[in-house]
């Protein structure tokens, strides 16, 4: 099974950088996904990591350390529209995802 | 773009009713999933299917069943609805193949059982 831990909420200022952490314990790690979910909407895919290191995609970057069971999502140049919940999910085997409870990011002017 | 469509955004039903939640995807994906999302608990997997007529239990299958008669459609059934099944239900689909293929989600059905 999988055990995924994320902090619940953080507040940050527009233009700032915020780092969202995710730690996991899994019996069969096969990749880690980050999703963004605005209130009342579907989760949308942000990034995927399976090897150690940093993956950069515009303002968003995601890091993975498999030996530490740790990932983070870095949001740069924060915008008001980045206010959302950020979900970390690990894949076990071929198909199933196990989601963390999500981290609510509130961006203030 | 992948389109996952859930039949209702909001649904209100009564205790004991049989409830059907429908999900359709238009990308010929082999894999489909049903989750429920509750405050403080996150997304929890109810059932998934990796092919037509195939189904696998997720983490919380009790009180639910599913049907996958056609590749594009995956139905979640609450055999006898109870108030503790009030929740947001999310359907997702995913292609088989490359491991970086993400799951694509529908907009969700907010189900209230009275």
PDB file of C-alpha atoms in Angstrom, chain B residues 17-92:
ATOM      1  CA  UNK B  17     -32.486   4.369  -3.887  1.00  0.00           C
ATOM      2  CA  UNK B  18     -30.388   2.714  -6.590  1.00  0.00           C
ATOM      3  CA  UNK B  19     -28.167   5.405  -8.098  1.00  0.00           C
ATOM      4  CA  UNK B  20     -26.312   5.348 -11.404  1.00  0.00           C
ATOM      5  CA  UNK B  21     -23.406   7.683 -12.161  1.00  0.00           C
ATOM      6  CA  UNK B  22     -22.307   7.668 -15.777  1.00  0.00           C
ATOM      7  CA  UNK B  23     -18.936   8.535 -17.288  1.00  0.00           C
ATOM      8  CA  UNK B  24     -17.957   8.674 -20.951  1.00  0.00           C
ATOM      9  CA  UNK B  25     -14.534   9.322 -22.491  1.00  0.00           C
ATOM     10  CA  UNK B  26     -13.811  10.086 -26.118  1.00  0.00           C
ATOM     11  CA  UNK B  27     -10.157   9.061 -26.448  1.00  0.00           C
ATOM     12  CA  UNK B  28     -10.454   5.284 -26.742  1.00  0.00           C
ATOM     13  CA  UNK B  29      -8.686   4.837 -23.398  1.00  0.00           C
ATOM     14  CA  UNK B  30      -8.451   1.309 -22.034  1.00  0.00           C
ATOM     15  CA  UNK B  31      -8.413   2.311 -18.372  1.00  0.00           C
ATOM     16  CA  UNK B  32     -11.176   4.044 -16.444  1.00  0.00           C
ATOM     17  CA  UNK B  33     -11.479   4.875 -12.756  1.00  0.00           C
ATOM     18  CA  UNK B  34     -14.041   6.002 -10.181  1.00  0.00           C
ATOM     19  CA  UNK B  35     -12.972   8.036  -7.132  1.00  0.00           C
ATOM     20  CA  UNK B  36     -14.758   9.843  -4.369  1.00  0.00           C
ATOM     21  CA  UNK B  37     -13.364  13.010  -2.854  1.00  0.00           C
ATOM     22  CA  UNK B  38     -14.181  14.118   0.682  1.00  0.00           C
ATOM     23  CA  UNK B  39     -12.781  17.030   2.723  1.00  0.00           C
ATOM     24  CA  UNK B  40      -9.760  15.956   4.735  1.00  0.00           C
ATOM     25  CA  UNK B  41      -9.633  12.540   3.049  1.00  0.00           C
ATOM     26  CA  UNK B  42      -8.539  13.371  -0.469  1.00  0.00           C
ATOM     27  CA  UNK B  43      -9.243  11.242  -3.512  1.00  0.00           C
ATOM     28  CA  UNK B  44      -9.985   7.591  -2.799  1.00  0.00           C
ATOM     29  CA  UNK B  45     -10.250   4.907  -5.465  1.00  0.00           C
ATOM     30  CA  UNK B  46     -13.543   2.981  -5.537  1.00  0.00           C
ATOM     31  CA  UNK B  47     -13.212   0.788  -8.631  1.00  0.00           C
ATOM     32  CA  UNK B  48     -11.264   0.751 -11.860  1.00  0.00           C
ATOM     33  CA  UNK B  49     -11.413  -1.068 -15.161  1.00  0.00           C
ATOM     34  CA  UNK B  50      -8.610  -1.853 -17.586  1.00  0.00           C
ATOM     35  CA  UNK B  51     -10.763  -3.266 -20.364  1.00  0.00           C
ATOM     36  CA  UNK B  52     -14.356  -3.845 -21.402  1.00  0.00           C
ATOM     37  CA  UNK B  53     -16.186  -6.080 -18.916  1.00  0.00           C
ATOM     38  CA  UNK B  54     -13.132  -6.080 -16.623  1.00  0.00           C
ATOM     39  CA  UNK B  55     -13.182  -4.481 -13.196  1.00  0.00           C
ATOM     40  CA  UNK B  56     -10.960  -4.319 -10.134  1.00  0.00           C
ATOM     41  CA  UNK B  57     -11.778  -3.173  -6.613  1.00  0.00           C
ATOM     42  CA  UNK B  58     -10.072  -0.087  -5.363  1.00  0.00           C
ATOM     43  CA  UNK B  59      -9.577   0.926  -1.759  1.00  0.00           C
ATOM     44  CA  UNK B  60     -13.233   1.536  -0.805  1.00  0.00           C
ATOM     45  CA  UNK B  61     -15.519  -0.659  -2.966  1.00  0.00           C
ATOM     46  CA  UNK B  62     -18.085  -1.476  -0.273  1.00  0.00           C
ATOM     47  CA  UNK B  63     -21.575  -0.324  -1.194  1.00  0.00           C
ATOM     48  CA  UNK B  64     -20.657   0.233  -4.858  1.00  0.00           C
ATOM     49  CA  UNK B  65     -20.563  -1.752  -8.073  1.00  0.00           C
ATOM     50  CA  UNK B  66     -19.501  -0.844 -11.615  1.00  0.00           C
ATOM     51  CA  UNK B  67     -20.304  -1.728 -15.195  1.00  0.00           C
ATOM     52  CA  UNK B  68     -18.136  -1.451 -18.309  1.00  0.00           C
ATOM     53  CA  UNK B  69     -20.115  -2.815 -21.256  1.00  0.00           C
ATOM     54  CA  UNK B  70     -18.501  -0.500 -23.805  1.00  0.00           C
ATOM     55  CA  UNK B  71     -14.973   0.860 -23.913  1.00  0.00           C
ATOM     56  CA  UNK B  72     -16.006   4.493 -23.704  1.00  0.00           C
ATOM     57  CA  UNK B  73     -18.457   4.183 -20.806  1.00  0.00           C
ATOM     58  CA  UNK B  74     -17.887   3.315 -17.153  1.00  0.00           C
ATOM     59  CA  UNK B  75     -20.830   3.387 -14.764  1.00  0.00           C
ATOM     60  CA  UNK B  76     -20.763   3.539 -10.981  1.00  0.00           C
ATOM     61  CA  UNK B  77     -23.761   2.047  -9.193  1.00  0.00           C
ATOM     62  CA  UNK B  78     -24.850   2.631  -5.625  1.00  0.00           C
ATOM     63  CA  UNK B  79     -27.039  -0.395  -5.003  1.00  0.00           C
ATOM     64  CA  UNK B  80     -28.863   1.099  -2.008  1.00  0.00           C
ATOM     65  CA  UNK B  81     -27.755   4.655  -1.354  1.00  0.00           C
ATOM     66  CA  UNK B  82     -26.878   5.694   2.176  1.00  0.00           C
ATOM     67  CA  UNK B  83     -26.166   9.113   3.665  1.00  0.00           C
ATOM     68  CA  UNK B  84     -22.466   8.291   4.101  1.00  0.00           C
ATOM     69  CA  UNK B  85     -22.208   8.083   0.319  1.00  0.00           C
ATOM     70  CA  UNK B  86     -22.837  11.810   0.031  1.00  0.00           C
ATOM     71  CA  UNK B  87     -19.679  12.985  -1.697  1.00  0.00           C
ATOM     72  CA  UNK B  88     -18.009  14.344  -4.822  1.00  0.00           C
ATOM     73  CA  UNK B  89     -17.519  11.536  -7.347  1.00  0.00           C
ATOM     74  CA  UNK B  90     -14.804  11.840  -9.984  1.00  0.00           C
ATOM     75  CA  UNK B  91     -14.293   9.678 -13.037  1.00  0.00           C
ATOM     76  CA  UNK B  92     -10.949   9.428 -14.848  1.00  0.00           C
TER      77      UNK B  92
END
